[in-house]
XYZ file of C-alpha atoms in Angstrom:
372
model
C 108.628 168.977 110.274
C 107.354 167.247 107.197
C 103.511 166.925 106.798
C 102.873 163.720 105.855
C 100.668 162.540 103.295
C 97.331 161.786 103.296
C 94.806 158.658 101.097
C 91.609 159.847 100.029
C 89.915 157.867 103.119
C 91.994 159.949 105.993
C 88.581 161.248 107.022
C 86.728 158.038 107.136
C 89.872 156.277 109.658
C 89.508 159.285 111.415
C 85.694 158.951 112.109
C 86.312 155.561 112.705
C 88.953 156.298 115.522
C 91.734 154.966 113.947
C 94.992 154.782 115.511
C 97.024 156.682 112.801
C 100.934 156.470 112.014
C 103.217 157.430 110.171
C 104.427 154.597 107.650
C 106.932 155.823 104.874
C 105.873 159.291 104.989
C 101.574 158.556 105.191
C 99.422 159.148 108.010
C 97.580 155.473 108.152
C 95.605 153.556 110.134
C 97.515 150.499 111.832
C 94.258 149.351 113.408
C 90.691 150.169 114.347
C 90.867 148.802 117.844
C 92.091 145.493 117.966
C 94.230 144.097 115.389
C 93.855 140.701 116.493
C 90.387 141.356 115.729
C 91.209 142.746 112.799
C 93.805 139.729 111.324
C 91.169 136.895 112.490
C 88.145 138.768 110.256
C 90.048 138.105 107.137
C 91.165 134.511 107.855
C 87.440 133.505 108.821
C 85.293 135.935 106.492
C 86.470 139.466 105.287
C 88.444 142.644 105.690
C 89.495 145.617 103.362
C 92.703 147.726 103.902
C 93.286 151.173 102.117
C 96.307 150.655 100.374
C 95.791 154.050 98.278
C 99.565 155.365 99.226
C 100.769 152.775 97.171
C 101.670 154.105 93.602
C 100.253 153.311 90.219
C 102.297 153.560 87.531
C 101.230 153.233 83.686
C 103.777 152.687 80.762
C 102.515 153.134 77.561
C 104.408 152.708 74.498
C 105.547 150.894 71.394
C 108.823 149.713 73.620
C 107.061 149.195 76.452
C 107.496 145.934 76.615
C 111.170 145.810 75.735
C 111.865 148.060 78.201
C 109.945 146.170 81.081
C 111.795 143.348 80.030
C 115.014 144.538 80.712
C 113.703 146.576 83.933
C 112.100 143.515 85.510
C 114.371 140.310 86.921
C 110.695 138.477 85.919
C 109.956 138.006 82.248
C 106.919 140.284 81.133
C 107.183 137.590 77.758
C 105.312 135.467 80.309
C 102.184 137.757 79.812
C 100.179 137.168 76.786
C 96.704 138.098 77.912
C 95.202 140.733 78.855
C 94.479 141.583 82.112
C 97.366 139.257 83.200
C 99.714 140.017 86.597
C 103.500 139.297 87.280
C 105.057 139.728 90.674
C 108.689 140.555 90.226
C 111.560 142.862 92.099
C 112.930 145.258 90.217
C 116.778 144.789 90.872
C 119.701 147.761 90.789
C 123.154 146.495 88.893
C 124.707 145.082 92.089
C 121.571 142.297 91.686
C 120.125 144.355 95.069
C 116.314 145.081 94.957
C 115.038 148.507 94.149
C 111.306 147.297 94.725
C 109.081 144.298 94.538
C 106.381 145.248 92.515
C 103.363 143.870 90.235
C 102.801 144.277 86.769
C 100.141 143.770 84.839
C 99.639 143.709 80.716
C 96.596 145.694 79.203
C 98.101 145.525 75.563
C 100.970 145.407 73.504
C 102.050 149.132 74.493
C 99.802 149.180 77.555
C 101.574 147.796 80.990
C 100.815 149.043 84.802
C 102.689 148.593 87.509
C 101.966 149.138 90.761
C 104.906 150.075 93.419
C 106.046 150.568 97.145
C 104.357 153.897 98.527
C 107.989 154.604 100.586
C 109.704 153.728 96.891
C 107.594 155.339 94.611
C 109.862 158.708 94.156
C 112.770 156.256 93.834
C 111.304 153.841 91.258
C 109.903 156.524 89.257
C 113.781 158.338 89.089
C 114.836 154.700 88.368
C 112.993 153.759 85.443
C 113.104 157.162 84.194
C 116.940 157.092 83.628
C 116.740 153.352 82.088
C 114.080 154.767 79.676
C 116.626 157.289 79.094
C 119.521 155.045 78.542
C 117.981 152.940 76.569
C 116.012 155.273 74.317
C 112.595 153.462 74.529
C 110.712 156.368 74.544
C 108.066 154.627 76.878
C 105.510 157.194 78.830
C 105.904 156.922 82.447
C 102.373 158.067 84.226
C 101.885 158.310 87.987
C 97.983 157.704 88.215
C 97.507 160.088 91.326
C 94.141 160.030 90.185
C 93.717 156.905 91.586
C 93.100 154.960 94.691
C 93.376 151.012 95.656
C 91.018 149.120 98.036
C 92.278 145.588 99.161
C 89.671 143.368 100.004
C 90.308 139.576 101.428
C 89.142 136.885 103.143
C 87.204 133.517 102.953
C 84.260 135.905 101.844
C 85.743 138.594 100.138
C 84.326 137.737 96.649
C 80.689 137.060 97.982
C 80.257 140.420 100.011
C 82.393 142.417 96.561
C 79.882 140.997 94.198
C 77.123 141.968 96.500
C 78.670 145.780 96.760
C 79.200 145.776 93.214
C 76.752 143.157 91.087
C 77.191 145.373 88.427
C 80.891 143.379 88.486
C 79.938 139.641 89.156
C 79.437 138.925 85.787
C 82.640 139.524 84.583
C 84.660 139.222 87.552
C 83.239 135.893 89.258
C 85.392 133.443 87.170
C 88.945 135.888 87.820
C 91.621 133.524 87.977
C 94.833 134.389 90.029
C 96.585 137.731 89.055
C 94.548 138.677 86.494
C 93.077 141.739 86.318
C 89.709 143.168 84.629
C 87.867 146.910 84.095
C 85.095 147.143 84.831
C 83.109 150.170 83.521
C 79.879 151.699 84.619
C 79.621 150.262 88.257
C 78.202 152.873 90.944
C 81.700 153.571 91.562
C 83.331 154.239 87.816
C 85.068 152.732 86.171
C 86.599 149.711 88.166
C 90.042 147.627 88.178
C 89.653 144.337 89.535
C 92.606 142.326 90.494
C 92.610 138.909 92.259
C 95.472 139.521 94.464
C 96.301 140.484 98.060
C 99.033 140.221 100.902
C 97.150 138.314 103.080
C 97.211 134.568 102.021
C 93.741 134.553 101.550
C 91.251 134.735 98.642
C 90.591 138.405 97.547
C 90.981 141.070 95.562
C 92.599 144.595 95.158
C 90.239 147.338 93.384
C 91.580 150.030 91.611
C 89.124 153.130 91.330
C 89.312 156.754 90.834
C 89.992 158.486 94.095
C 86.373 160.434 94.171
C 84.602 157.134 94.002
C 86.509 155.608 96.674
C 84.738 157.111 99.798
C 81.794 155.475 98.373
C 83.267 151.987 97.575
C 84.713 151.727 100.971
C 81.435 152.308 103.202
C 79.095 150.560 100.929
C 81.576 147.536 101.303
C 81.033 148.095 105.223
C 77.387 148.125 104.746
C 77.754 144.511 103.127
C 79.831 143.163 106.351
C 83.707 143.738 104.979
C 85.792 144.639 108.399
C 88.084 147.685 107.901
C 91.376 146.315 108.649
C 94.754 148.498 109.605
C 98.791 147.954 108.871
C 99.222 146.055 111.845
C 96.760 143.183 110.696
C 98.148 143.537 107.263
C 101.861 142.771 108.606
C 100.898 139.670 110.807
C 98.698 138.883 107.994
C 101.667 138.977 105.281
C 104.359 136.851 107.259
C 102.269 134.268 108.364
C 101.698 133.915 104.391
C 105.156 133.853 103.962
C 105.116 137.191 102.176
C 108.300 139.758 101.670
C 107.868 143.156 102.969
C 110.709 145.585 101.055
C 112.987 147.449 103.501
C 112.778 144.481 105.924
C 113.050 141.135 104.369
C 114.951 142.370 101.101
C 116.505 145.998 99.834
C 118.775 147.514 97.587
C 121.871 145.581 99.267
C 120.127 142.233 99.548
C 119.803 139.710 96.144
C 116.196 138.096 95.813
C 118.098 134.934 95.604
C 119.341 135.506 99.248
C 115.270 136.534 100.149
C 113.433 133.696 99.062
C 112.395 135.236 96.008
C 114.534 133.394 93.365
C 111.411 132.278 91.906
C 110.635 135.528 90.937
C 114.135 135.494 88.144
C 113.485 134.275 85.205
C 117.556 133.854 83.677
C 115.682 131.593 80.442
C 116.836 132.407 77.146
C 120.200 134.668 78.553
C 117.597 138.010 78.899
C 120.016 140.518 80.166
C 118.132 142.666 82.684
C 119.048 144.699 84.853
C 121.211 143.187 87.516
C 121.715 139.713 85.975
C 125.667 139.606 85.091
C 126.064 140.269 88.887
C 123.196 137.191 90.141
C 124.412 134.766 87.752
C 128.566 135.665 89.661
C 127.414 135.672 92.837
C 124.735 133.323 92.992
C 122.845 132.263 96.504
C 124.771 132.890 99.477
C 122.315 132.924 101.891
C 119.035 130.635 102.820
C 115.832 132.186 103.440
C 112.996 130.363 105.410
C 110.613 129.714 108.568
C 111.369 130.118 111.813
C 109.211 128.780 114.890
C 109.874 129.469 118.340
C 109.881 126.625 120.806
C 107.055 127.089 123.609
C 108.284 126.997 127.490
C 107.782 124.178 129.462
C 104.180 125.616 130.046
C 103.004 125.690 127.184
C 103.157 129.125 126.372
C 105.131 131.462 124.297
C 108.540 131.781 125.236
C 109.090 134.884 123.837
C 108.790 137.203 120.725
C 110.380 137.014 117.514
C 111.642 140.223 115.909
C 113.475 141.863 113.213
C 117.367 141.859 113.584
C 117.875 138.895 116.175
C 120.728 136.786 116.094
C 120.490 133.485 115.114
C 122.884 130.915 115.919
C 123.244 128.002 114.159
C 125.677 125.000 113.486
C 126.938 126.291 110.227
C 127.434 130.352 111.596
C 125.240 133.022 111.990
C 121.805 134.329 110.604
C 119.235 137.107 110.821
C 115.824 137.888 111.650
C 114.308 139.748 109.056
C 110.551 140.199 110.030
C 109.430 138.552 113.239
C 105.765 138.739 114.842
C 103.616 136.902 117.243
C 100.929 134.782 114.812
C 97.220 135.338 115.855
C 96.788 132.068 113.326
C 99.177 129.689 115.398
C 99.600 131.382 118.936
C 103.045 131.089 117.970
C 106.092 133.505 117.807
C 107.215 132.906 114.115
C 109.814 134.987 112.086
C 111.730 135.134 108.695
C 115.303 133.621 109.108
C 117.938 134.531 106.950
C 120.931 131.663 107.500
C 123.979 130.015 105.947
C 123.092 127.675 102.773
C 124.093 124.911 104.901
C 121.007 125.158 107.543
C 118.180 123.250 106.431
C 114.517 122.822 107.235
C 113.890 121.204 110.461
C 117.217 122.386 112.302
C 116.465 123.662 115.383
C 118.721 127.051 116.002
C 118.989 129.427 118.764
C 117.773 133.163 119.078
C 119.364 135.773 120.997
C 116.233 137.394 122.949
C 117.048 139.959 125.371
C 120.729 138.757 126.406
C 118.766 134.690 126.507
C 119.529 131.789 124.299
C 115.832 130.421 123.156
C 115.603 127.487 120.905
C 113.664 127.610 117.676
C 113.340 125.247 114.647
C 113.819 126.164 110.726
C 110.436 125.464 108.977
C 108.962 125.923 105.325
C 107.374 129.207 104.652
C 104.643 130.101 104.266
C 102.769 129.420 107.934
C 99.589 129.670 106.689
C 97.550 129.684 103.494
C 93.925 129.914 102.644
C 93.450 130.351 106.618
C 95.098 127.040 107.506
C 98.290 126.323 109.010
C 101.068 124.463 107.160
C 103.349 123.849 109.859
């Protein structure tokens, strides 16, 4: 049997009775006790989430740029200043997606991207050989020396700059992916990102892994909830947010998950997996779905990954489904025939039963109110 891997803060879930799983090959927590508990802290004040299996990956080089800009669907030209962030997938030559990843620009031959933990081994192999091909002579550098804290919420920036004033200063006024250091906190030297999976104002610190203990219970002290994966998964769809393996993968095209804003075809770039987009184009939709409620009121059943949808124009999929703490609704992501539009109402095959359910916009909820 495979041991699985362990974050820095196993110990600390583990004194905090965590229920523990494993998730792409690391023990974490999925909750603390109640992950509706957990899920409602960070739309109404704050939680944090160890998200330290997920890898950090610096390139550094005089190409590295050129080479991200091939390696990316999403156009690192769009970064200019430093500190800046890019979410993009990173797309194999079939136009499937390796990863979804972010990337953020330091300087001219400083980039860091930060990966899938159940990809990382993958990713790394991939970008390796295109670095190869392509004789950009980029350095490739796992940071296993480092460890990533998500904080969000409502609150999240007034109880970080409380845990770390040191940080205010410069971090107060972070726009929207961007990304600071910040050295000399009680913690090291610190990464600051304004970004998250939640929907919700926050950030995502970066620190080196023997500061991190320390980061995460002096954020408790100031109020911040530890949240698990299961909060972080309810917490992601009803934001309308792609999880890779689920909603896209290496045989799915981001134009067929809802991420077509993510290409950038301007100025003919030729990246990696763009001959085969531009021939096969969008074939399927991707959006909402929002199960009717019984005669009763209630919820008429659960949404889930890999039910059939039927619709007027054939056939679709479930790709992530969930029961929303947000709405008291079941809601899922639907992936349909071009031809269904929003406000259709389809039917789901639930346990051998027909159940009607109607095509929305995603996301569900933003900024911890609902959109539907």
């Amino acid at each position: 049997m495979t041991q699985l891997k362990t974050t820095p803060l196993n110990t600390v879930h583990r004194a905090l009775r965590a229920r523990m799983v494993d998730f792409g090959g690391w023990e974490m927590p999925v909750n603390y006790g109640s992950q509706v508990d957990e899920h409602h802290a960070v739309r109404s004040d704050a939680g944090m989430f160890d998200v330290s299996h997920m890898c950090i990956l610096d390139i550094t080089g005089t190409s590295a740029r050129a080479f991200l800009r091939i390696a990316l669907a999403n156009n690192v030209d769009k970064l200019k200043t430093p500190g800046r962030g890019l979410y993009s997938c990173m797309l194999n030559e079939s136009g499937g997606v390796i990863d979804d990843l972010i990337v953020y620009y330091f300087a001219d031959e400083m980039f860091r991207i930060v990966v899938n933990a159940s990809t990382a081994d993958k990713d790394i192999s991939w970008l390796s050989r295109l670095n190869a091909q392509g004789s950009f002579g980029v350095t490739l550098m796992p940071r296993d020396d480092l460890a990533i804290l998500a904080v969000q919420g409502q609150n999240a920036g007034e109880k970080v700059w409380r845990a770390i004033p040191t940080a205010q200063q410069l971090g107060a006024s972070l726009n929207y992916f961007h990304a600071i250091h910040v050295k000399n906190t009680p913690f090291g030297t610190l990464m600051i990102a304004r970004t998250g999976y939640t929907g919700e104002n926050g950030f995502e610190l970066i620190v080196e892994s023997s500061h991190i203990t320390v980061l995460w219970k002096t954020l408790l002290a100031h109020g911040v909830r530890p949240c698990g994966l299961g909060a972080r998964d309810t917490l992601r769809l009803e934001a309308g947010m792609n999880l890779y393996g689920q909603d896209m993968d290496e045989n799915v095209s981001p134009l067929d998950a809802g991420l077509a804003w993510t290409v950038d075809f301007s100025e003919n770039r030729d990246f990696v997996g763009s001959a085969a987009l531009r021939a096969k184009g969008q074939r399927a939709a991707f959006m909402g779905l929002l199960l009717h409620k019984n005669p009763q009121g209630n919820p008429a059943g659960i949404l889930r990954a890999h039910q059939k949808i039927l619709t007027a124009h054939g056939n679709g999929e479930i790709t992530s489904g969930t029961f929303s703490p947000s709405l008291q609704q079941s809601i899922a992501f639907a992936r349909v025939p071009t031809n269904v539009s929003v406000g259709d109402t389809v039917q789901v095959v639930i346990r051998d039963k027909l159940l009607p359910a109607r095509m929305v916009t995603l996301p569900f909820v933003r900024y911890g109110k609902p959109l539907i």
